[in-house]
């Protein structure tokens, strides 16, 4: 499963393009975007090796990377499922039934919030407002937003991801928002 | 129908593309500003317009721009705040997704006024797919000579890039945002110095909300005085409202400031009334940070006047009986809603999002979450309501950034207006499942 922690040439070119946005010597600014890319490339999480690699690319200390990676909620510091189902739990989603959505997912997948299914396919996360309150209740998976959820819709969404069987990342080009 | 400035062309097919956007008058402000106006004149027009920051604080934009330091030979930056993480707020996402060029146009025109060679959109990481839409729009603008060197053949050159965050509400606070943009943890800086003097990389920087910047093209094209005629009093112009919760038509609405709250909630043009014909219980009118108000006080001020959708009217009565327009995140709760449980979702949010630098915020938000958790679970203790009150008071005003206040106000207002409901939870935990009976207590 684990591969060598190294970007291919195309990704290196992308990283260099990102670094060029910033003034000379400010390449640390590229840290958040590059961590997103690294997480997507290396199994959906940031292992210590991945973080050290990113540090070397940006010519900063590994501790500067750990510090940042642990601050932001979108970086996973532990292995996760291929599809992270992130269900919003804040006010407007809560008032329109997000608790039922979470319970349904837990039962359906046989896991609790924060856990990963045995087949490594799904992780359930409960998250704070995703700026999708008009489509409450909602969940995000990778780059895609799924809004106005019902239990049946959740079943469909989960089935579709299962059939597709692919890892979903925030950086995916092919997002599929459903209303 | 009220005046539309930002969403006028939102339903035009293909408005996302540069061609269609231009066919509908798009980018005219770049042409006008760069070829016929001096930067200072634009700043003056923005001052005259009365435009106030749409990110939440409502600070006059023209005034903010005039504070920007302009030392010789030092870069200046415009940073657009698209972090949009205040619960209940989703207007910037809508605008950027549907009509990205209005923001790019506003950024070019505003950057010309500010003398910024580079500007950036800092967008919350969860909106990754929106960053793709913005990047495609930016690419189109470069190809059309609207970005890059010598824009439209003038001496003005400008570059724009999009930076994605990675999940942290606090990065919406402008100095935390700048830290994050420099590749660091999002810890707010101690002010002064303000970003206008030392912002991104220590250079003078203006940070403005997406909606604020998207309003600039209209002001440049029509003049500040024209803009100031829209709206009411010091609440000039239009405002995007994100409407959610128990209403028939959740969504983003552009309103002319000054319409009544009642009209906004009940008319077909906007929210279309309460879901399933239920009664209105309460509203959080400006994003999770602003005080919650019960139905009677959101519809009418204490003096019995109709409450209007404007900065002044919503805050009429101060915190005792009023609230704030904030970010325009308008969350509606019907008669079956548990105010205590809803507050718990907010308290959990603020605890989760505190950056941890100041102990009143770090510890206080944790205590409030813990106490509210035990109350909603039916293990509340006598005196817990007073304890919550004391904690929120000790946070307010004692922290580096306003997140502390933002965490305190929802708690204070829920207790102020719905105290009986807290006591009911504490005294009769066996009745917690039946939220409906609580309505009798407050009406
Ligand atoms: C905790 C916190 C979160 C904030 N989040 C946002 C945000 O998501 N978007 C935003 O525009 N302003 C946000 N602000 C306000 C910004 O600090 C800043 O005032 C604003 O971006 C200025 O732009 P404006 O004058 O155009 O409103 C936040 C402030 C605080 C204290
Ligand atoms: S008030 Fe809270 S979020 Fe703001 S700096 Fe202090 S600890 Fe951080
Ligand atoms: S409350 Fe769920 S997306 Fe905003």
XYZ file of C-alpha atoms and ligand atoms in Angstrom:
665
model
C 0.000 0.000 0.000
C 2.602 2.532 0.983
C 4.585 3.925 -1.876
C 7.715 5.987 -2.025
C 7.074 9.456 -0.662
C 8.038 11.533 -3.654
C 6.014 13.646 -6.083
C 6.253 12.895 -9.791
C 7.610 15.527 -12.167
C 4.208 16.929 -12.989
C 3.399 17.509 -9.339
C 6.821 19.029 -8.704
C 6.114 21.449 -11.545
C 2.804 22.345 -9.909
C 4.502 22.911 -6.550
C 7.067 25.165 -8.196
C 4.313 27.104 -9.874
C 2.644 27.646 -6.503
C 5.916 28.788 -4.916
C 6.355 31.359 -7.698
C 3.225 33.210 -6.562
C 5.034 34.463 -3.492
C 7.934 36.897 -3.177
C 11.523 35.577 -2.969
C 12.159 33.792 0.295
C 8.479 33.501 1.205
C 8.094 29.952 -0.126
C 6.713 28.883 3.251
C 3.453 30.432 2.070
C 3.092 27.376 -0.150
C 2.813 25.098 2.864
C -0.976 24.787 3.091
C -1.554 24.186 -0.615
C 1.342 21.723 -0.823
C 0.089 19.795 2.211
C -3.281 19.426 0.468
C -1.547 17.996 -2.584
C 0.616 15.684 -0.479
C -2.360 14.396 1.489
C -4.227 13.631 -1.729
C -1.228 11.833 -3.250
C -0.139 9.814 -0.261
C -3.162 7.822 0.904
C -5.273 10.652 2.269
C -3.203 11.458 5.346
C -0.009 13.163 6.381
C 2.454 10.645 7.771
C 5.623 11.922 9.485
C 7.531 10.888 6.343
C 5.179 12.870 4.123
C 5.567 15.940 6.322
C 9.358 15.637 6.282
C 9.260 15.396 2.524
C 7.154 18.560 2.277
C 9.571 20.319 4.636
C 12.494 19.418 2.403
C 10.653 20.625 -0.705
C 9.928 24.006 0.851
C 13.303 24.251 2.578
C 11.763 24.663 6.041
C 12.159 22.649 9.248
C 9.991 19.555 9.724
C 8.695 21.009 12.996
C 7.269 23.973 11.086
C 5.245 21.510 9.046
C 4.045 19.452 12.066
C 2.995 22.635 13.810
C 0.818 23.691 10.893
C -0.546 20.270 9.980
C -1.821 19.773 13.524
C -3.581 23.153 13.583
C -5.935 22.720 10.630
C -8.866 20.330 10.692
C -8.628 19.225 7.061
C -5.281 17.505 7.487
C -5.458 13.938 8.698
C -2.618 12.895 10.942
C -3.784 9.273 10.998
C -4.786 6.866 8.234
C -8.377 7.325 7.038
C -10.864 5.608 4.737
C -10.923 6.273 1.017
C -14.077 8.350 1.399
C -14.409 10.599 4.422
C -18.075 11.402 4.923
C -18.025 14.745 6.690
C -21.428 15.527 8.093
C -22.094 19.066 9.266
C -23.405 19.206 12.819
C -23.789 22.948 13.391
C -26.990 24.863 14.011
C -28.853 24.934 10.691
C -27.893 21.376 9.800
C -28.679 20.239 13.332
C -32.098 21.934 13.265
C -32.878 20.190 9.982
C -31.900 16.723 11.086
C -28.125 16.149 10.887
C -28.219 13.963 14.004
C -30.466 11.494 12.176
C -28.083 11.491 9.226
C -25.133 10.702 11.469
C -27.021 7.937 13.319
C -28.100 6.453 10.011
C -24.546 6.414 8.687
C -23.232 4.881 11.887
C -25.773 2.076 11.685
C -25.348 1.538 7.968
C -21.571 1.331 8.099
C -21.344 -0.301 11.521
C -18.920 2.315 12.824
C -19.014 5.392 15.034
C -18.068 8.960 14.189
C -14.291 9.136 13.906
C -13.966 5.474 12.920
C -13.119 3.806 9.605
C -14.985 0.844 8.139
C -13.101 -2.477 8.117
C -12.785 -2.490 4.340
C -11.041 0.872 4.557
C -13.666 2.474 2.354
C -15.393 4.967 4.672
C -14.606 7.204 7.613
C -17.387 9.197 9.286
C -16.532 12.631 10.617
C -18.806 15.219 12.147
C -17.673 18.703 11.235
C -18.606 22.326 11.788
C -20.593 24.530 9.382
C -19.405 24.027 5.805
C -21.084 27.093 4.313
C -23.880 25.033 2.898
C -26.566 25.820 5.465
C -29.115 26.621 2.754
C -28.908 22.958 1.751
C -29.088 21.595 5.293
C -28.597 18.862 6.251
C -25.477 18.268 4.209
C -22.289 16.293 3.976
C -19.044 16.766 2.114
C -16.916 14.012 0.626
C -13.706 15.072 -1.050
C -14.438 18.064 -3.249
C -18.163 17.315 -3.478
C -21.019 18.788 -1.472
C -24.208 16.763 -1.003
C -27.100 18.893 0.182
C -30.706 18.532 1.341
C -29.952 15.035 2.575
C -32.597 12.447 3.344
C -31.842 8.951 4.590
C -32.540 7.540 1.122
C -30.202 10.065 -0.477
C -27.500 9.097 1.974
C -27.944 5.453 0.987
C -27.503 6.364 -2.661
C -24.480 8.532 -2.037
C -22.770 5.813 -0.032
C -23.583 3.165 -2.670
C -22.235 5.348 -5.467
C -18.971 5.900 -3.657
C -18.722 2.215 -2.835
C -19.206 1.195 -6.450
C -16.735 3.777 -7.651
C -14.259 2.568 -5.061
C -11.925 5.546 -5.487
C -10.180 7.702 -2.942
C -11.834 11.122 -2.727
C -9.759 14.230 -2.051
C -10.504 17.900 -1.626
C -8.205 18.549 -4.559
C -10.181 16.364 -6.996
C -10.983 18.055 -10.292
C -14.174 16.059 -10.744
C -16.458 17.225 -7.969
C -20.064 16.207 -8.131
C -22.311 18.391 -6.031
C -25.821 17.075 -5.511
C -28.792 19.088 -4.359
C -38.460 43.561 -6.447
C -35.670 45.392 -4.715
C -32.595 46.708 -6.446
C -29.999 44.086 -7.351
C -26.358 44.966 -7.697
C -24.518 41.722 -7.161
C -27.037 39.151 -8.296
C -28.649 41.085 -11.147
C -27.259 38.730 -13.792
C -27.018 35.596 -11.683
C -29.544 33.671 -13.787
C -28.087 34.593 -17.166
C -26.972 31.306 -18.769
C -23.190 31.095 -18.941
C -22.576 34.113 -16.686
C -19.679 32.170 -15.177
C -17.739 32.707 -18.397
C -15.861 35.870 -19.226
C -17.618 36.373 -22.560
C -21.138 36.281 -21.180
C -20.090 38.309 -18.165
C -18.685 41.001 -20.459
C -21.744 40.960 -22.703
C -23.689 41.897 -19.585
C -21.529 44.905 -18.855
C -18.818 43.089 -16.922
C -15.317 44.581 -16.550
C -16.528 48.039 -17.587
C -15.301 49.342 -14.216
C -11.759 48.185 -14.994
C -11.837 50.087 -18.249
C -13.318 53.176 -16.616
C -11.074 53.164 -13.564
C -7.759 52.463 -15.290
C -8.344 54.815 -18.195
C -10.251 57.727 -16.732
C -9.894 57.831 -12.950
C -7.117 58.585 -10.500
C -6.728 56.054 -7.675
C -7.604 58.644 -5.011
C -10.790 59.534 -6.840
C -11.933 55.921 -6.606
C -11.218 55.865 -2.880
C -13.295 59.051 -2.561
C -16.197 57.465 -4.438
C -16.078 54.426 -2.182
C -16.108 56.755 0.833
C -19.115 58.601 -0.549
C -20.940 55.352 -1.201
C -21.050 54.596 2.516
C -20.141 50.975 1.720
C -19.436 49.088 4.939
C -17.460 45.859 5.228
C -19.654 42.854 4.573
C -17.486 40.394 6.519
C -19.281 41.064 9.779
C -17.913 44.153 11.481
C -19.416 46.714 9.085
C -16.391 49.015 9.079
C -16.580 51.754 6.397
C -14.584 50.495 3.428
C -13.492 53.865 2.048
C -12.096 54.817 5.430
C -10.211 51.519 5.709
C -8.704 52.137 2.282
C -7.601 55.651 3.194
C -5.660 54.264 6.210
C -3.443 52.155 3.949
C 0.168 53.201 4.475
C 2.047 54.016 1.290
C 5.780 54.046 2.003
C 7.966 54.383 -1.103
C 9.231 51.186 -2.655
C 7.217 48.845 -0.443
C 4.665 46.425 -1.894
C 1.023 46.790 -0.911
C -1.475 43.973 -0.969
C -5.194 43.479 -1.256
C -6.339 40.255 0.367
C -9.892 39.091 -0.168
C -11.353 37.235 2.764
C -13.246 34.235 1.423
C -12.804 32.165 4.545
C -16.564 32.270 5.177
C -16.770 29.991 8.194
C -19.205 31.848 10.427
C -22.029 29.334 10.930
C -25.091 30.317 8.944
C -23.138 32.179 6.256
C -22.857 30.915 2.674
C -23.283 33.996 0.494
C -19.648 34.348 -0.597
C -19.584 30.757 -1.794
C -22.731 31.402 -3.827
C -21.358 34.565 -5.377
C -17.957 33.080 -6.228
C -19.451 29.896 -7.607
C -22.129 31.516 -9.751
C -20.512 34.724 -10.898
C -16.777 34.572 -10.170
C -15.869 37.434 -12.491
C -17.647 40.021 -10.374
C -15.092 39.361 -7.649
C -12.133 39.391 -10.054
C -13.389 42.649 -11.563
C -13.767 44.185 -8.107
C -10.269 43.071 -7.174
C -8.628 44.638 -10.228
C -10.474 47.916 -9.782
C -9.876 48.015 -6.017
C -6.201 47.095 -6.403
C -5.771 49.949 -8.858
C -7.285 52.308 -6.276
C -4.971 50.958 -3.580
C -1.853 50.723 -5.724
C -1.498 46.981 -5.136
C 0.439 44.979 -7.700
C -0.670 41.667 -6.281
C -3.896 40.560 -4.681
C -5.039 37.250 -3.357
C -8.225 35.425 -2.494
C -7.885 33.405 0.697
C -10.650 30.826 0.492
C -11.579 28.236 3.097
C -10.176 24.816 2.228
C -13.570 23.137 2.199
C -14.444 25.320 -0.800
C -11.698 23.677 -2.861
C -14.012 23.196 -5.799
C -14.832 26.918 -5.745
C -11.121 27.728 -5.893
C -11.063 25.802 -9.197
C -13.883 27.976 -10.529
C -12.039 31.122 -9.449
C -8.792 29.944 -10.986
C -10.523 29.245 -14.288
C -12.008 32.756 -14.213
C -8.618 34.281 -13.419
C -7.062 32.408 -16.322
C -9.726 33.789 -18.648
C -9.025 37.287 -17.380
C -5.284 36.898 -18.057
C -6.023 35.652 -21.574
C -8.218 38.697 -22.210
C -5.554 41.135 -21.052
C -7.512 42.067 -17.920
C -4.762 40.727 -15.692
C -1.005 40.604 -16.029
C 1.224 43.265 -17.534
C -0.178 46.572 -18.804
C -3.851 45.815 -18.362
C -5.915 47.061 -21.341
C -2.819 48.818 -22.614
C -2.432 51.019 -19.517
C 0.539 51.293 -17.155
C -1.239 49.244 -14.518
C -0.114 45.645 -14.071
C -1.686 43.233 -11.664
C -1.537 39.587 -10.601
C -4.129 37.601 -8.665
C -3.781 34.199 -7.057
C -6.052 31.995 -4.994
C -4.867 30.500 -1.722
C -6.828 27.703 -0.060
C -7.011 27.358 3.695
C -7.299 24.044 5.473
C -10.165 24.152 7.940
C -10.030 26.773 10.701
C -12.742 29.332 11.447
C -10.226 31.565 13.148
C -8.454 32.145 9.820
C -11.387 34.407 8.928
C -10.040 36.879 11.490
C -7.897 39.117 9.349
C -4.568 38.804 11.156
C -4.960 35.022 11.591
C -5.695 34.914 7.880
C -2.432 36.702 7.139
C -0.511 34.306 9.374
C -2.104 31.404 7.536
C -1.241 32.949 4.204
C 2.370 33.062 5.348
C 2.210 29.306 5.907
C 1.780 29.368 9.676
C -0.792 28.373 12.287
C -3.762 30.728 12.294
C -3.021 32.563 15.523
C -4.376 36.133 15.501
C -1.756 38.831 15.897
C -1.846 41.431 18.610
C -2.959 44.788 17.169
C -1.552 47.359 16.610
C 0.127 47.280 14.214
C -2.917 46.976 11.982
C -2.678 45.277 8.581
C -2.989 48.693 6.910
C 0.525 49.360 8.206
C 2.037 45.881 8.604
C 0.032 43.085 7.030
C 1.118 40.357 4.640
C 4.927 39.874 4.884
C 4.970 43.020 6.999
C 3.711 45.120 4.065
C 0.689 47.449 4.127
C -2.376 45.316 3.399
C -6.104 45.776 3.000
C -8.261 42.800 3.948
C -11.828 42.912 2.658
C -14.688 40.481 2.416
C -15.722 38.994 -0.957
C -19.046 40.821 -1.014
C -17.408 44.148 -0.142
C -15.013 43.939 -3.090
C -17.733 42.674 -5.434
C -19.701 45.860 -4.688
C -16.902 48.137 -5.911
C -17.561 47.827 -9.691
C -21.069 49.222 -9.252
C -19.755 52.166 -7.235
C -17.089 52.952 -9.831
C -19.611 52.781 -12.679
C -22.458 54.680 -11.016
C -20.708 56.843 -8.458
C -20.704 56.756 -4.688
C -23.685 59.078 -4.398
C -25.835 56.763 -6.468
C -24.891 53.786 -4.303
C -25.608 55.768 -1.149
C -29.169 56.365 -2.347
C -29.859 52.641 -2.172
C -30.690 51.302 1.265
C -31.554 53.253 4.372
C -29.620 55.764 6.469
C -26.067 54.628 7.159
C -26.922 51.161 5.852
C -26.319 51.953 2.223
C -26.559 49.581 -0.684
C -27.666 46.008 -0.874
C -26.714 43.079 1.324
C -26.515 39.391 0.601
C -28.403 37.420 3.200
C -27.814 33.698 3.678
C -31.153 32.335 4.865
C -31.360 28.892 6.445
C -33.150 26.840 9.066
C -36.887 26.315 9.342
C -38.046 28.300 6.330
C -39.677 27.305 3.077
C -37.060 28.796 0.797
C -33.530 28.676 2.171
C -30.952 30.368 -0.022
C -28.990 33.524 -0.730
C -30.995 36.707 -1.248
C -29.822 40.147 -2.213
C -31.920 42.651 -0.304
C -32.017 46.393 -0.408
C -31.236 47.389 3.147
C -34.277 48.670 4.972
C -36.881 46.014 4.132
C -38.661 44.701 7.209
C -37.576 41.493 8.883
C -41.173 40.361 8.706
C -41.235 40.810 4.954
C -37.953 38.969 4.647
C -39.191 35.963 6.609
C -42.733 35.714 5.312
C -42.841 37.071 1.765
C -42.649 34.743 -1.223
C -39.846 36.838 -2.674
C -37.546 35.767 0.169
C -37.849 33.018 2.795
C -41.476 32.181 2.019
C -42.558 31.727 5.627
C -41.892 29.101 8.262
C -41.563 25.488 7.200
C -44.696 23.336 7.559
C -46.774 26.310 8.666
C -45.217 26.289 12.129
C -44.773 29.313 14.324
C -41.553 31.328 14.506
C -39.663 30.927 17.761
C -36.358 32.722 17.307
C -33.829 34.069 14.807
C -30.060 34.440 14.743
C -29.856 37.259 12.240
C -26.180 37.752 11.436
C -24.218 34.534 11.808
C -23.667 32.435 14.924
C -21.824 35.178 16.794
C -24.690 37.633 17.078
C -27.311 37.524 19.837
C -30.319 35.281 19.261
C -33.672 37.066 19.488
C -37.123 35.622 20.237
C -39.844 36.084 17.598
C -41.398 39.202 19.116
C -38.079 41.073 19.381
C -36.811 40.145 15.924
C -40.033 41.306 14.282
C -40.426 44.481 16.347
C -38.047 46.594 18.368
C -38.661 47.159 22.053
C -40.357 50.433 21.100
C -42.798 48.466 18.967
C -41.446 49.644 15.625
C -41.042 47.152 12.813
C -37.487 45.777 12.829
C -35.662 46.404 9.553
C -32.869 44.556 7.798
C -30.208 47.208 8.400
C -27.177 47.676 10.647
C -28.964 50.246 12.804
C -32.373 48.672 13.161
C -31.084 45.195 13.976
C -28.896 46.628 16.712
C -31.653 48.892 18.059
C -31.983 48.250 21.794
C -28.358 47.186 22.201
C -27.750 43.700 23.485
C -30.668 43.931 25.903
C -33.291 43.698 23.169
C -31.387 43.927 19.888
C -28.809 42.048 17.872
C -26.532 42.728 14.845
C -26.531 42.383 11.068
C -23.105 40.716 11.241
C -22.322 38.617 8.183
C -25.984 38.319 7.207
C -26.210 34.654 8.199
C -29.918 34.521 8.947
C -30.913 31.330 10.812
C -34.564 30.751 11.578
C -35.913 28.452 14.303
C -39.498 27.231 14.552
C -41.532 26.640 17.690
C -40.230 23.086 18.160
C -36.570 24.093 18.371
C -34.664 23.611 21.585
C -32.759 26.838 22.151
C -30.518 25.106 24.682
C -29.540 22.322 22.297
C -28.988 24.821 19.525
C -26.757 26.837 21.821
C -24.830 23.674 22.580
C -24.007 23.330 18.862
C -22.642 26.891 18.925
C -20.661 26.365 22.136
C -19.134 23.198 20.727
C -18.248 25.138 17.586
C -16.441 27.941 19.425
C -14.561 25.543 21.641
C -13.476 23.585 18.581
C -12.367 26.768 16.803
C -10.588 28.645 19.607
C -6.941 28.948 18.631
C -5.944 28.548 22.266
C -3.733 31.622 22.660
C -5.762 33.336 25.407
C -6.815 31.399 28.468
C -10.280 33.010 28.922
C -11.216 31.910 25.410
C -9.471 28.544 25.405
C -10.710 27.467 28.848
C -13.997 29.363 28.886
C -15.281 27.936 25.618
C -14.387 24.461 26.880
C -16.248 24.957 30.148
C -19.305 26.341 28.399
C -19.421 23.383 26.033
C -19.039 20.940 28.914
C -21.764 22.533 31.016
C -24.167 22.778 28.093
C -23.436 19.190 27.205
C -24.406 17.988 30.641
C -27.535 20.141 30.570
C -28.749 18.770 27.229
C -27.924 15.242 28.352
C -30.176 15.702 31.370
C -27.420 16.012 33.970
C -27.572 19.759 34.478
C -26.940 21.018 38.002
C -28.775 23.743 39.864
C -26.857 26.938 39.324
C -25.531 25.902 35.909
C -27.369 28.726 34.173
C -25.707 31.295 36.430
C -22.395 29.567 35.990
C -22.703 29.849 32.208
C -23.576 33.504 32.599
C -20.484 34.153 34.716
C -18.162 32.350 32.339
C -19.329 34.214 29.256
C -18.935 37.525 31.096
C -15.360 36.684 31.994
C -14.482 35.909 28.376
C -16.015 38.998 26.826
C -13.488 41.779 26.315
C -10.582 39.812 27.786
C -9.075 38.266 24.697
C -6.696 39.045 21.823
C -9.252 38.690 19.061
C -13.042 38.989 18.876
C -13.614 35.211 18.768
C -13.901 35.321 22.542
C -16.750 37.840 22.357
C -18.311 35.870 19.539
C -18.386 32.811 21.777
C -19.832 34.757 24.712
C -22.690 36.584 23.000
C -24.759 33.580 21.889
C -24.637 32.219 25.441
C -25.537 35.545 27.017
C -28.452 36.174 24.673
C -29.884 32.666 24.939
C -29.919 32.983 28.715
C -31.252 36.539 28.578
C -34.229 35.633 26.407
C -34.817 31.952 27.142
C -33.743 31.469 30.742
C -36.851 29.443 31.596
C -35.862 26.863 29.031
C -32.476 26.288 30.683
C -34.187 25.848 34.046
C -36.667 23.431 32.511
C -33.808 21.277 31.248
C -32.129 21.329 34.630
C -35.250 20.761 36.724
C -37.104 18.325 34.478
C -34.572 16.277 32.555
C -37.249 13.634 31.964
C -39.100 16.066 29.703
C -36.128 16.895 27.491
C -37.388 14.789 24.618
C -40.536 16.887 24.222
C -39.229 20.183 22.961
C -42.662 21.443 22.089
C -43.873 22.095 25.598
C -41.042 24.559 25.983
C -42.805 26.988 23.710
C -45.400 27.624 26.415
C -42.664 28.759 28.729
C -41.399 31.500 26.494
C -44.577 32.800 24.932
C -13.297 34.846 14.487
C -13.509 35.718 13.305
C -13.868 35.170 12.086
C -14.061 35.972 10.971
N -14.411 35.375 9.803
C -14.556 36.140 8.693
C -14.866 35.543 7.441
O -15.014 34.319 7.327
N -14.998 36.350 6.359
C -14.828 37.710 6.440
O -14.935 38.389 5.442
N -14.545 38.292 7.614
C -14.393 37.548 8.737
N -14.052 38.156 9.915
C -13.823 39.614 9.917
C -12.403 39.946 9.455
O -11.544 39.964 10.581
C -12.312 41.314 8.791
O -12.876 42.244 9.635
C -12.998 41.392 7.464
O -12.533 40.407 6.578
C -12.789 42.750 6.860
O -13.460 42.859 5.629
P -14.690 43.853 5.449
O -14.297 45.158 6.056
O -14.854 43.925 3.990
O -15.832 43.221 6.152
C -13.888 37.365 11.059
C -13.540 37.916 12.288
C -13.355 37.118 13.390
C -12.973 37.738 14.682
S -9.781 35.051 21.581
Fe -9.660 32.828 21.254
S -9.396 32.592 19.057
Fe -8.922 34.749 19.520
S -6.702 34.781 19.861
Fe -7.624 34.419 21.851
S -7.704 32.160 22.085
Fe -7.351 32.621 19.913
S -24.816 24.706 9.486
Fe -24.347 22.991 8.240
S -23.460 23.879 6.501
Fe -23.815 25.576 7.795
